[in-house]
Short mmCIF file of C-alpha atoms (C1' of nucleotides) in Angstrom, two decimals:
data_model
loop_
_atom_site.label_atom_id
_atom_site.label_comp_id
_atom_site.label_asym_id
_atom_site.label_seq_id
_atom_site.Cartn_x
_atom_site.Cartn_y
_atom_site.Cartn_z
CA UNK A 24 -2.14 -84.61 104.57
CA UNK A 25 -2.67 -82.32 101.57
CA UNK A 26 -0.22 -83.59 98.99
CA UNK A 27 -2.43 -86.52 98.04
CA UNK A 28 -1.82 -87.43 94.45
CA UNK A 29 -5.44 -87.04 93.32
CA UNK A 30 -5.20 -83.33 94.05
CA UNK A 31 -5.28 -81.39 90.76
CA UNK A 32 -1.86 -80.25 89.61
CA UNK A 33 -2.85 -76.59 89.60
CA UNK A 34 -3.83 -76.82 93.27
CA UNK A 35 -0.49 -78.40 94.10
CA UNK A 36 1.21 -75.48 92.39
CA UNK A 37 -0.89 -73.01 94.40
CA UNK A 38 -0.06 -74.81 97.64
CA UNK A 39 3.61 -74.90 96.75
CA UNK A 40 3.82 -71.20 95.96
CA UNK A 41 1.86 -70.18 99.05
CA UNK A 42 4.16 -72.31 101.18
CA UNK A 43 7.24 -70.77 99.61
CA UNK A 44 5.88 -67.30 100.38
CA UNK A 45 5.12 -68.22 103.99
CA UNK A 46 8.55 -69.79 104.39
CA UNK A 47 10.26 -66.76 102.95
CA UNK A 48 11.63 -68.71 99.98
CA UNK A 49 9.84 -66.23 97.73
CA UNK A 50 10.03 -62.79 99.24
CA UNK A 51 7.62 -59.84 99.12
CA UNK A 52 8.12 -57.94 95.91
CA UNK A 53 10.45 -60.61 94.54
CA UNK A 54 9.96 -62.76 91.45
CA UNK A 55 8.74 -66.33 91.49
CA UNK A 56 9.98 -68.87 88.91
CA UNK A 57 8.88 -68.26 85.33
CA UNK A 58 5.98 -70.17 83.85
CA UNK A 59 8.40 -72.32 81.86
CA UNK A 60 10.35 -73.23 84.99
CA UNK A 61 7.15 -74.13 86.85
CA UNK A 62 6.11 -76.33 83.92
CA UNK A 63 9.32 -78.27 84.32
CA UNK A 64 9.13 -78.40 88.11
CA UNK A 65 5.63 -79.88 88.02
CA UNK A 66 5.96 -81.74 84.71
CA UNK A 67 2.83 -80.16 83.32
CA UNK A 68 1.69 -77.91 80.51
CA UNK A 69 1.85 -74.17 80.57
CA UNK A 70 -1.94 -73.77 80.72
CA UNK A 71 -1.98 -75.66 84.01
CA UNK A 72 0.69 -73.40 85.48
CA UNK A 73 -1.21 -70.37 84.26
CA UNK A 74 -4.43 -71.54 85.89
CA UNK A 75 -2.62 -71.68 89.21
CA UNK A 76 -1.01 -68.26 88.74
CA UNK A 77 -4.30 -66.69 87.63
CA UNK A 78 -5.89 -67.77 90.86
CA UNK A 79 -3.05 -66.39 92.95
CA UNK A 80 -3.25 -63.10 91.06
CA UNK A 81 -7.00 -62.83 91.54
CA UNK A 82 -6.65 -63.30 95.28
CA UNK A 83 -3.96 -60.62 95.37
CA UNK A 84 -1.13 -62.91 96.43
CA UNK A 85 0.81 -62.40 93.20
CA UNK A 86 0.93 -59.75 90.52
CA UNK A 87 2.34 -60.02 87.03
CA UNK A 88 4.17 -57.72 84.66
CA UNK A 89 4.24 -58.65 81.03
CA UNK A 90 7.71 -59.36 79.73
CA UNK A 91 9.12 -59.39 83.26
CA UNK A 92 7.57 -62.13 85.33
CA UNK A 93 5.30 -62.80 88.29
CA UNK A 94 6.00 -61.26 91.67
CA UNK A 95 4.89 -61.68 95.25
CA UNK A 96 2.44 -58.95 96.23
CA UNK A 97 3.77 -56.48 98.72
CA UNK A 98 0.50 -56.33 100.63
CA UNK A 99 0.96 -58.06 103.95
CA UNK A 100 0.17 -61.69 103.29
CA UNK A 101 -1.90 -62.23 106.43
CA UNK A 102 -4.31 -59.50 105.54
CA UNK A 103 -5.25 -61.08 102.24
CA UNK A 104 -7.68 -63.37 104.00
CA UNK A 105 -10.41 -61.27 105.52
CA UNK A 106 -13.13 -63.75 106.37
CA UNK A 107 -11.50 -65.31 109.35
CA UNK A 108 -13.97 -64.91 112.14
CA UNK A 109 -13.35 -63.53 115.56
CA UNK A 110 -11.74 -66.63 117.05
CA UNK A 111 -9.00 -66.86 114.47
CA UNK A 112 -8.24 -63.15 114.35
CA UNK A 113 -7.79 -63.03 118.13
CA UNK A 114 -5.63 -66.13 118.12
CA UNK A 115 -3.32 -64.59 115.54
CA UNK A 116 -2.96 -61.43 117.56
CA UNK A 117 -2.00 -63.40 120.62
CA UNK A 118 -5.22 -62.92 122.56
CA UNK A 119 -7.28 -65.65 124.05
CA UNK A 120 -10.69 -65.53 122.42
CA UNK A 121 -13.70 -66.50 124.47
CA UNK A 122 -17.42 -66.11 124.19
CA UNK A 123 -20.30 -65.84 126.59
CA UNK A 124 -23.50 -67.19 125.11
CA UNK A 125 -26.42 -64.91 125.97
CA UNK A 126 -29.02 -66.99 124.15
CA UNK A 127 -29.19 -69.81 121.64
CA UNK A 128 -32.56 -70.92 120.37
CA UNK A 129 -34.70 -71.69 117.36
CA UNK A 130 -37.14 -68.96 116.48
CA UNK A 131 -39.37 -68.19 113.49
CA UNK A 132 -37.79 -65.72 111.10
CA UNK A 133 -39.04 -62.16 111.24
CA UNK A 134 -39.71 -60.30 108.04
CA UNK A 135 -36.28 -58.63 108.14
CA UNK A 136 -34.35 -61.84 108.82
CA UNK A 137 -36.32 -63.75 106.20
CA UNK A 138 -35.48 -61.15 103.58
CA UNK A 139 -31.78 -61.16 104.40
CA UNK A 140 -31.56 -64.96 104.39
CA UNK A 141 -33.94 -65.27 101.45
CA UNK A 142 -36.27 -67.63 103.26
CA UNK A 143 -39.98 -67.42 104.05
CA UNK A 144 -41.13 -65.35 107.01
CA UNK A 145 -41.82 -67.79 109.82
CA UNK A 146 -39.29 -70.40 108.67
CA UNK A 147 -37.19 -71.50 111.62
CA UNK A 148 -33.80 -69.91 112.19
CA UNK A 149 -31.20 -70.41 114.86
CA UNK A 150 -30.64 -67.25 116.84
CA UNK A 151 -27.29 -67.06 118.63
CA UNK A 152 -26.32 -64.08 120.75
CA UNK A 153 -22.83 -63.91 122.19
CA UNK A 154 -20.46 -61.56 123.93
CA UNK A 155 -17.05 -61.84 122.29
CA UNK A 156 -14.06 -61.35 124.56
CA UNK A 157 -10.31 -61.14 124.08
CA UNK A 158 -8.32 -62.08 127.15
CA UNK A 159 -11.45 -61.49 129.22
CA UNK A 160 -12.29 -58.03 127.88
CA UNK A 161 -15.65 -57.69 126.11
CA UNK A 162 -15.12 -56.33 122.62
CA UNK A 163 -18.40 -57.03 120.92
CA UNK A 164 -21.96 -58.25 121.15
CA UNK A 165 -22.88 -60.43 118.24
CA UNK A 166 -26.29 -61.61 117.13
CA UNK A 167 -26.25 -64.28 114.42
CA UNK A 168 -29.18 -65.78 112.51
CA UNK A 169 -28.73 -69.04 110.62
CA UNK A 170 -31.31 -70.91 108.53
CA UNK A 171 -32.25 -73.99 110.57
CA UNK A 172 -32.84 -76.15 107.53
CA UNK A 173 -29.20 -75.82 106.52
CA UNK A 174 -27.84 -76.67 109.95
CA UNK A 175 -29.93 -79.49 111.47
CA UNK A 176 -29.35 -80.22 115.17
CA UNK A 177 -27.07 -77.24 115.59
CA UNK A 178 -28.18 -77.02 119.21
CA UNK A 179 -25.92 -79.89 120.16
CA UNK A 180 -22.87 -77.62 119.84
CA UNK A 181 -21.66 -75.32 122.53
CA UNK A 182 -20.59 -72.00 121.08
CA UNK A 183 -18.99 -70.58 124.16
CA UNK A 184 -15.99 -72.74 123.30
CA UNK A 185 -16.49 -73.83 119.66
CA UNK A 186 -15.90 -71.54 116.73
CA UNK A 187 -19.11 -71.11 114.76
CA UNK A 188 -17.30 -70.90 111.41
CA UNK A 189 -15.21 -73.97 112.14
CA UNK A 190 -18.28 -75.95 113.17
CA UNK A 191 -20.24 -74.91 110.10
CA UNK A 192 -17.42 -75.99 107.85
CA UNK A 193 -16.43 -79.19 109.63
CA UNK A 194 -19.88 -80.54 110.52
CA UNK A 195 -22.04 -79.19 107.72
CA UNK A 196 -19.63 -78.49 104.88
CA UNK A 197 -20.86 -74.90 104.85
CA UNK A 198 -18.25 -72.29 104.13
CA UNK A 199 -18.75 -68.56 103.80
CA UNK A 200 -17.14 -67.62 100.52
CA UNK A 201 -18.28 -64.02 100.35
CA UNK A 202 -19.87 -61.53 102.69
CA UNK A 203 -21.52 -58.18 102.24
CA UNK A 204 -21.06 -55.88 105.20
CA UNK A 205 -22.39 -52.47 106.15
CA UNK A 206 -20.71 -50.51 108.93
CA UNK A 207 -21.90 -47.45 110.78
CA UNK A 208 -22.19 -46.08 114.31
CA UNK A 209 -25.04 -46.26 116.78
CA UNK A 210 -25.82 -45.00 120.27
CA UNK A 211 -26.11 -47.83 122.73
CA UNK A 212 -27.58 -47.68 126.23
CA UNK A 213 -28.59 -50.01 129.03
CA UNK A 214 -27.22 -53.51 129.14
CA UNK A 215 -25.40 -53.23 125.83
CA UNK A 216 -23.57 -50.09 126.94
CA UNK A 217 -22.65 -51.76 130.22
CA UNK A 218 -21.20 -54.78 128.45
CA UNK A 219 -19.21 -52.86 125.87
CA UNK A 220 -18.23 -49.71 127.75
CA UNK A 221 -19.06 -50.30 131.43
CA UNK A 222 -21.10 -47.13 131.22
CA UNK A 223 -24.75 -46.18 130.83
CA UNK A 224 -24.29 -45.18 127.25
CA UNK A 225 -21.78 -45.03 124.46
CA UNK A 226 -21.29 -45.01 120.71
CA UNK A 227 -20.66 -48.41 119.18
CA UNK A 228 -19.42 -49.55 115.82
CA UNK A 229 -22.24 -51.52 114.25
CA UNK A 230 -21.85 -54.06 111.48
CA UNK A 231 -24.58 -55.78 109.49
CA UNK A 232 -23.25 -58.69 107.51
CA UNK A 233 -24.72 -61.33 105.23
CA UNK A 234 -22.54 -64.35 104.50
CA UNK A 235 -22.97 -66.38 101.31
CA UNK A 236 -21.83 -69.89 100.44
CA UNK A 237 -20.24 -70.86 97.15
CA UNK A 238 -23.61 -71.04 95.44
CA UNK A 239 -24.34 -67.49 96.50
CA UNK A 240 -26.96 -68.67 98.97
CA UNK A 241 -27.18 -66.61 102.19
CA UNK A 242 -26.29 -68.79 105.16
CA UNK A 243 -25.63 -66.21 107.86
CA UNK A 244 -27.03 -62.86 108.88
CA UNK A 245 -25.10 -61.12 111.62
CA UNK A 246 -25.60 -57.91 113.53
CA UNK A 247 -22.61 -56.99 115.68
CA UNK A 248 -21.88 -54.11 118.03
CA UNK A 249 -18.23 -53.36 118.71
CA UNK A 250 -16.38 -51.24 121.15
CA UNK A 251 -14.71 -49.30 118.37
CA UNK A 252 -12.07 -47.84 120.67
CA UNK A 253 -10.68 -51.26 121.46
CA UNK A 254 -11.46 -53.12 118.27
CA UNK A 255 -11.03 -52.32 114.57
CA UNK A 256 -12.69 -53.97 111.61
CA UNK A 257 -10.17 -54.87 108.92
CA UNK A 258 -11.25 -55.39 105.37
CA UNK A 259 -9.62 -55.85 102.03
CA UNK A 260 -11.38 -54.50 99.00
CA UNK A 261 -10.90 -55.79 95.48
CA UNK A 262 -11.95 -54.14 92.30
CA UNK B 16 -16.56 -47.67 71.83
CA UNK B 17 -15.63 -50.96 73.51
CA UNK B 18 -16.44 -53.61 70.95
CA UNK B 19 -13.25 -52.94 68.99
CA UNK B 20 -12.12 -56.07 67.29
CA UNK B 21 -8.64 -56.16 68.82
CA UNK B 22 -10.22 -56.73 72.21
CA UNK B 23 -9.43 -60.29 73.37
CA UNK B 24 -12.29 -62.70 72.83
CA UNK B 25 -12.54 -63.58 76.52
CA UNK B 26 -13.06 -59.91 77.39
CA UNK B 27 -15.81 -59.66 74.81
CA UNK B 28 -17.49 -62.63 76.45
CA UNK B 29 -17.19 -60.99 79.88
CA UNK B 30 -18.65 -57.75 78.53
CA UNK B 31 -21.47 -59.61 76.84
CA UNK B 32 -22.44 -61.57 79.94
CA UNK B 33 -22.27 -58.52 82.20
CA UNK B 34 -24.45 -56.62 79.78
CA UNK B 35 -26.99 -59.46 79.66
CA UNK B 36 -27.15 -59.45 83.46
CA UNK B 37 -27.64 -55.68 83.60
CA UNK B 38 -30.31 -55.85 80.92
CA UNK B 39 -32.14 -58.63 82.69
CA UNK B 40 -31.56 -61.09 79.84
CA UNK B 41 -29.86 -63.36 82.36
CA UNK B 42 -31.67 -63.15 85.65
CA UNK B 43 -30.41 -63.49 89.23
CA UNK B 44 -30.13 -67.14 90.16
CA UNK B 45 -30.81 -68.22 86.58
CA UNK B 46 -28.53 -70.16 84.26
CA UNK B 47 -26.41 -68.61 81.54
CA UNK B 48 -25.72 -70.49 78.29
CA UNK B 49 -23.54 -73.59 78.60
CA UNK B 50 -19.84 -73.43 77.74
CA UNK B 51 -20.53 -75.27 74.49
CA UNK B 52 -23.17 -72.74 73.48
CA UNK B 53 -20.88 -69.82 74.29
CA UNK B 54 -18.15 -71.44 72.17
CA UNK B 55 -20.51 -71.42 69.23
CA UNK B 56 -21.80 -67.91 69.91
CA UNK B 57 -18.28 -66.49 69.93
CA UNK B 58 -16.71 -68.97 67.52
CA UNK B 59 -13.91 -69.80 69.89
CA UNK B 60 -12.48 -72.70 71.84
CA UNK B 61 -13.76 -73.89 75.16
CA UNK B 62 -10.65 -72.75 77.04
CA UNK B 63 -11.35 -69.17 75.97
CA UNK B 64 -14.91 -69.36 77.23
CA UNK B 65 -13.69 -70.85 80.49
CA UNK B 66 -11.20 -68.05 81.01
CA UNK B 67 -14.06 -65.57 80.77
CA UNK B 68 -16.28 -67.55 83.13
CA UNK B 69 -13.45 -68.06 85.64
CA UNK B 70 -13.01 -64.33 85.89
CA UNK B 71 -16.74 -63.76 86.40
CA UNK B 72 -16.78 -66.45 89.09
CA UNK B 73 -13.80 -64.97 90.90
CA UNK B 74 -15.44 -61.56 91.05
CA UNK B 75 -18.61 -63.15 92.41
CA UNK B 76 -20.81 -62.31 89.43
CA UNK B 77 -21.38 -65.96 88.52
CA UNK B 78 -21.21 -69.25 90.35
CA UNK B 79 -20.98 -72.72 88.90
CA UNK B 80 -22.32 -76.15 89.82
CA UNK B 81 -20.66 -79.12 88.25
CA UNK B 82 -22.96 -81.08 85.99
CA UNK B 83 -25.56 -78.33 86.10
CA UNK B 84 -24.22 -75.14 84.63
CA UNK B 85 -23.23 -71.59 85.47
CA UNK B 86 -25.63 -69.25 87.22
CA UNK B 87 -25.93 -65.56 87.95
CA UNK B 88 -25.03 -64.80 91.56
CA UNK B 89 -27.91 -63.71 93.72
CA UNK B 90 -25.84 -61.06 95.50
CA UNK B 91 -27.03 -57.66 94.39
CA UNK B 92 -25.01 -56.87 91.31
CA UNK B 93 -24.28 -53.26 92.22
CA UNK B 94 -22.63 -54.21 95.46
CA UNK B 95 -20.06 -56.38 93.77
CA UNK B 96 -17.95 -53.35 92.98
CA UNK B 97 -16.78 -51.84 96.22
CA UNK B 98 -14.03 -49.47 95.21
CA UNK B 99 -16.15 -46.76 93.74
CA UNK B 100 -15.19 -43.65 95.57
CA UNK B 101 -17.47 -41.19 97.24
CA UNK B 102 -18.54 -39.34 94.10
CA UNK B 103 -19.86 -42.40 92.34
CA UNK B 104 -21.57 -43.89 95.39
CA UNK B 105 -23.46 -40.66 96.03
CA UNK B 106 -24.44 -40.33 92.39
CA UNK B 107 -25.91 -43.83 92.41
CA UNK B 108 -27.93 -43.09 95.51
CA UNK B 109 -29.38 -40.01 93.95
CA UNK B 110 -27.47 -37.44 95.99
CA UNK B 111 -25.44 -34.63 94.61
CA UNK B 112 -21.86 -35.14 95.72
CA UNK B 113 -19.74 -32.09 96.39
CA UNK B 114 -16.49 -31.36 98.13
CA UNK B 115 -14.98 -28.45 99.93
CA UNK B 116 -11.21 -28.42 99.67
CA UNK B 117 -9.66 -27.50 103.00
CA UNK B 118 -6.08 -27.72 101.78
CA UNK B 119 -4.13 -29.04 98.83
CA UNK B 120 -0.36 -28.85 98.88
CA UNK B 121 2.89 -30.68 98.44
CA UNK B 122 4.57 -31.62 101.70
CA UNK B 123 7.45 -33.89 102.67
CA UNK B 124 6.27 -37.30 103.84
CA UNK B 125 6.25 -37.93 107.56
CA UNK B 126 7.55 -41.20 108.92
CA UNK B 127 4.04 -42.66 109.10
CA UNK B 128 3.02 -41.60 105.61
CA UNK B 129 6.31 -42.79 104.14
CA UNK B 130 5.84 -46.21 105.68
CA UNK B 131 2.29 -46.57 104.39
CA UNK B 132 3.19 -45.44 100.87
CA UNK B 133 6.53 -47.28 100.95
CA UNK B 134 8.55 -44.24 100.06
CA UNK B 135 11.43 -42.48 101.82
CA UNK B 136 10.67 -40.12 104.69
CA UNK B 137 10.90 -36.61 103.28
CA UNK B 138 9.90 -37.58 99.74
CA UNK B 139 7.24 -35.20 98.49
CA UNK B 140 3.59 -36.18 98.72
CA UNK B 141 0.42 -34.37 97.77
CA UNK B 142 -1.76 -33.75 100.78
CA UNK B 143 -5.42 -33.19 100.00
CA UNK B 144 -7.97 -32.49 102.73
CA UNK B 145 -11.62 -32.30 101.81
CA UNK B 146 -15.07 -32.15 103.35
CA UNK B 147 -17.33 -34.55 101.47
CA UNK B 148 -20.95 -33.53 101.20
CA UNK B 149 -24.10 -35.13 99.86
CA UNK B 150 -26.77 -32.65 98.83
CA UNK B 151 -25.00 -30.06 100.95
CA UNK B 152 -24.76 -32.10 104.17
CA UNK B 153 -21.23 -32.82 105.42
CA UNK B 154 -20.74 -36.56 105.78
CA UNK B 155 -17.00 -36.90 106.09
CA UNK B 156 -13.63 -35.26 106.41
CA UNK B 157 -11.08 -36.93 104.23
CA UNK B 158 -7.31 -36.56 104.27
CA UNK B 159 -5.51 -38.17 101.32
CA UNK B 160 -1.77 -38.56 100.74
CA UNK B 161 -0.49 -39.37 97.26
CA UNK B 162 3.14 -39.91 96.18
CA UNK B 163 4.05 -36.80 94.14
CA UNK B 164 6.38 -38.71 91.84
CA UNK B 165 3.49 -40.81 90.53
CA UNK B 166 1.21 -37.82 89.88
CA UNK B 167 3.27 -34.96 88.44
CA UNK B 168 1.54 -31.58 88.25
CA UNK B 169 -1.48 -32.80 90.14
CA UNK B 170 -1.99 -29.27 91.45
CA UNK B 171 -3.50 -28.19 88.17
CA UNK B 172 -6.68 -30.08 88.97
CA UNK B 173 -9.45 -28.74 91.10
CA UNK B 174 -10.80 -31.41 93.42
CA UNK B 175 -13.80 -29.55 94.67
CA UNK B 176 -15.47 -30.52 91.40
CA UNK B 177 -13.31 -33.31 89.91
CA UNK B 178 -13.36 -36.86 91.21
CA UNK B 179 -9.90 -37.82 92.48
CA UNK B 180 -10.25 -41.44 91.33
CA UNK B 181 -11.46 -40.46 87.89
CA UNK B 182 -8.61 -37.97 87.47
CA UNK B 183 -6.01 -40.49 88.59
CA UNK B 184 -7.27 -43.02 86.09
CA UNK B 185 -7.90 -40.70 83.17
CA UNK B 186 -4.85 -38.46 83.44
CA UNK B 187 -2.25 -40.76 84.97
CA UNK B 188 -3.48 -44.25 84.14
CA UNK B 189 -3.43 -45.06 87.86
CA UNK B 190 -6.19 -47.30 89.08
CA UNK B 191 -6.70 -48.63 92.58
CA UNK B 192 -7.11 -52.35 92.19
CA UNK B 193 -7.10 -53.29 95.84
CA UNK B 194 -7.35 -51.49 99.15
CA UNK B 195 -6.71 -52.48 102.73
CA UNK B 196 -8.93 -50.66 105.19
CA UNK B 197 -9.14 -50.49 108.96
CA UNK B 198 -12.26 -49.10 110.59
CA UNK B 199 -12.82 -48.03 114.19
CA UNK B 200 -14.33 -45.19 116.19
CA UNK B 201 -12.74 -42.08 117.59
CA UNK B 202 -13.78 -39.09 119.70
CA UNK B 203 -13.64 -35.89 117.71
CA UNK B 204 -13.74 -32.34 119.07
CA UNK B 205 -13.26 -28.78 117.89
CA UNK B 206 -13.48 -28.00 114.22
CA UNK B 207 -13.89 -31.61 113.15
CA UNK B 208 -16.82 -32.13 115.48
CA UNK B 209 -18.41 -28.92 114.25
CA UNK B 210 -18.11 -29.98 110.63
CA UNK B 211 -19.42 -33.51 111.11
CA UNK B 212 -21.92 -33.09 113.93
CA UNK B 213 -22.45 -29.34 114.41
CA UNK B 214 -21.51 -29.91 118.05
CA UNK B 215 -18.44 -29.49 120.22
CA UNK B 216 -17.75 -33.18 120.27
CA UNK B 217 -18.91 -36.49 118.90
CA UNK B 218 -17.90 -40.02 118.02
CA UNK B 219 -16.87 -40.52 114.42
CA UNK B 220 -16.33 -43.56 112.29
CA UNK B 221 -12.66 -43.54 111.29
CA UNK B 222 -11.20 -45.34 108.31
CA UNK B 223 -7.54 -45.79 107.44
CA UNK B 224 -7.09 -47.06 103.93
CA UNK B 225 -4.15 -47.85 101.68
CA UNK B 226 -4.89 -48.19 97.97
CA UNK B 227 -2.69 -50.29 95.70
CA UNK B 228 -2.31 -50.31 91.94
CA UNK B 229 -2.13 -53.46 89.83
CA UNK B 230 1.53 -53.92 90.66
CA UNK B 231 0.71 -53.88 94.34
CA UNK B 232 2.38 -50.50 94.74
CA UNK B 233 0.72 -48.18 97.29
CA UNK B 234 -0.58 -45.08 95.53
CA UNK B 235 -2.95 -43.66 98.11
CA UNK B 236 -3.10 -43.37 101.88
CA UNK B 237 -6.36 -42.04 103.21
CA UNK B 238 -7.60 -41.17 106.66
CA UNK B 239 -11.30 -40.40 106.75
CA UNK B 240 -13.69 -39.41 109.51
CA UNK B 241 -17.37 -40.11 108.93
CA UNK B 242 -20.55 -39.11 110.58
CA UNK B 243 -21.51 -42.71 111.18
CA UNK B 244 -25.12 -41.87 111.91
CA UNK B 245 -25.64 -40.49 108.43
CA UNK B 246 -23.18 -42.57 106.45
CA UNK B 247 -22.36 -46.27 106.30
CA UNK B 248 -19.29 -47.94 104.90
CA UNK B 249 -20.20 -50.82 102.60
CA UNK B 250 -17.71 -53.55 101.86
CA UNK B 251 -17.70 -56.89 100.18
CA UNK B 252 -15.40 -59.54 101.51
CA UNK B 253 -14.07 -62.45 99.52
CA UNK B 254 -12.42 -65.53 100.82
"C1'" DT C 13 -27.47 -91.87 78.37
"C1'" DA C 14 -26.83 -87.11 77.31
"C1'" DG C 15 -25.34 -82.87 78.89
"C1'" DT C 16 -22.81 -80.22 81.94
"C1'" DG C 17 -18.56 -78.43 84.08
"C1'" DG C 18 -13.35 -79.88 85.84
"C1'" DT C 19 -8.79 -80.85 84.48
"C1'" DC C 20 -5.16 -81.17 81.19
"C1'" DT C 21 -2.14 -81.37 76.89
"C1'" DA C 22 1.15 -79.72 73.28
"C1'" DG C 23 1.51 -76.91 70.62
"C1'" DA C 24 0.97 -71.80 68.29
"C1'" DC C 25 1.67 -66.72 67.63
"C1'" DC C 26 1.85 -62.22 69.76
"C1'" DA C 27 3.48 -58.15 72.82
"C1'" DC C 28 6.51 -56.63 75.99
"C1'" DT C 29 11.07 -56.00 78.59
"C1'" DC C 30 15.81 -56.10 79.00
"C1'" DA C 31 20.46 -56.45 77.78
"C1'" DG D 20 17.59 -61.59 70.31
"C1'" DA D 21 16.37 -64.17 74.32
"C1'" DG D 22 13.16 -64.51 77.80
"C1'" DT D 23 8.93 -63.36 79.72
"C1'" DG D 24 3.89 -63.24 80.06
"C1'" DG D 25 -0.91 -62.77 77.01
"C1'" DT D 26 -4.05 -65.05 74.08
"C1'" DC D 27 -5.80 -68.99 71.76
"C1'" DT D 28 -6.69 -73.72 69.57
"C1'" DA D 29 -8.61 -78.48 69.08
"C1'" DG D 30 -8.72 -81.88 70.98
"C1'" DA D 31 -8.84 -85.43 75.33
"C1'" DC D 32 -10.67 -87.85 79.53
"C1'" DC D 33 -13.02 -87.41 83.89
"C1'" DA D 34 -16.84 -86.42 87.47
"C1'" DC D 35 -21.19 -84.97 88.27
"C1'" DT D 36 -26.35 -84.16 87.39
"C1'" DA D 37 -30.31 -85.03 85.27
"C1'" DT D 38 -33.93 -88.08 83.17
#
DNA sequence: TAGTGGTCTAGACCACTCA
DNA sequence: GAGTGGTCTAGACCACTAT
């Protein structure tokens, strides 16, 4: 699996420390081995150990105190990864995630979509609309736009059962590294209100989100409406 | 000001690059100088340059492509800093931020507050309730709890005019490095509905947020109600 | 082939914390 | 004073991208 020997040493150290935290070998608020000890454990130089620790500090998993050592952050570990997607979040909370696909088609990008995805108006985008459910209860209506050129033949996948994020990563090597999200409220009526609230109207939580890959290229523009009484948006903010 | 010569070289490099981006010397999507060139510019070793670039990459300001170079992220620069506080956000958008203090007192921590701030139930906390306004229009009601032991004599400040975040940083050296936030919707009635919506009832955007300092210690617990028609919560999510 | 970033070494000196 | 992390050097070899 992971531990292949061509993996850089610093990544092995990161993996090792994360595993120790998950296993409870290193406990929340407790110290991890000193840099010197990690050098000996992994038979490497101090700079290599420090590269690993720097990365764990920047993701919020560890914090350091000069003269004292490095410690496991006391923020709940699971929350440190925010970009999980609906499917994974629901799975972790013990619900069965499912989706009902309302539409899935290629359309030319409108002016708004083209601006968000930084493509030319009229370029083709995949438009995927889904109802997201947890254990059968509708929690959100999600409209996603994806640049067709980045995801050729996407129509062969069936997103009522597949996770969109998993498919993008596995089949296209596209991973959302960073997203910019705006959240507010909006009155909904008609079909949307029926789906979310089983009423003629209601107030939904609305999220606009642009997802970027590692080269800071936009690869996803999403507009989602949530039943904000049944669902919360969790985010972690770094300075 | 900043450029004092005891500042570490890598921080000078970070400052320099950020300034060049702000000034438009390095443009969005464009390359910055190569590592070798930066070594010569700052008369330092490559590892020092790389430490600076690593930090800029991890905050999303730069991205790299092996064999090609390092480039300025195309995400809007201003959005890369999320933890700004109400005062600063409003200032940037050209509104005049003001606050009306509803109450400001020391109280013993309830069970819930104690758990969030990781203190003992009954320990004293400052409780600050404010109405946040932009150009005179009420946008939110904010209730903040702060551990009294970390902020002695906080009552001498006047938070209808002072920024809480600025005061915490300037007077106590406390800076929120990371926050965990949960957002949903809630029905509000009575006084709260009057303040936010000038009606007897409405649906507000509700945010629970815990702010942590660099040692991952909770230093702020905030419950805020927003008029989600007039105000949006902006966040940036990293993976 | 030349230039770029990716990984790594084996030291050095400093500042801080704790006993 | 012993142990910790913070900063830094002057090299090395590799993988990738361009031309």
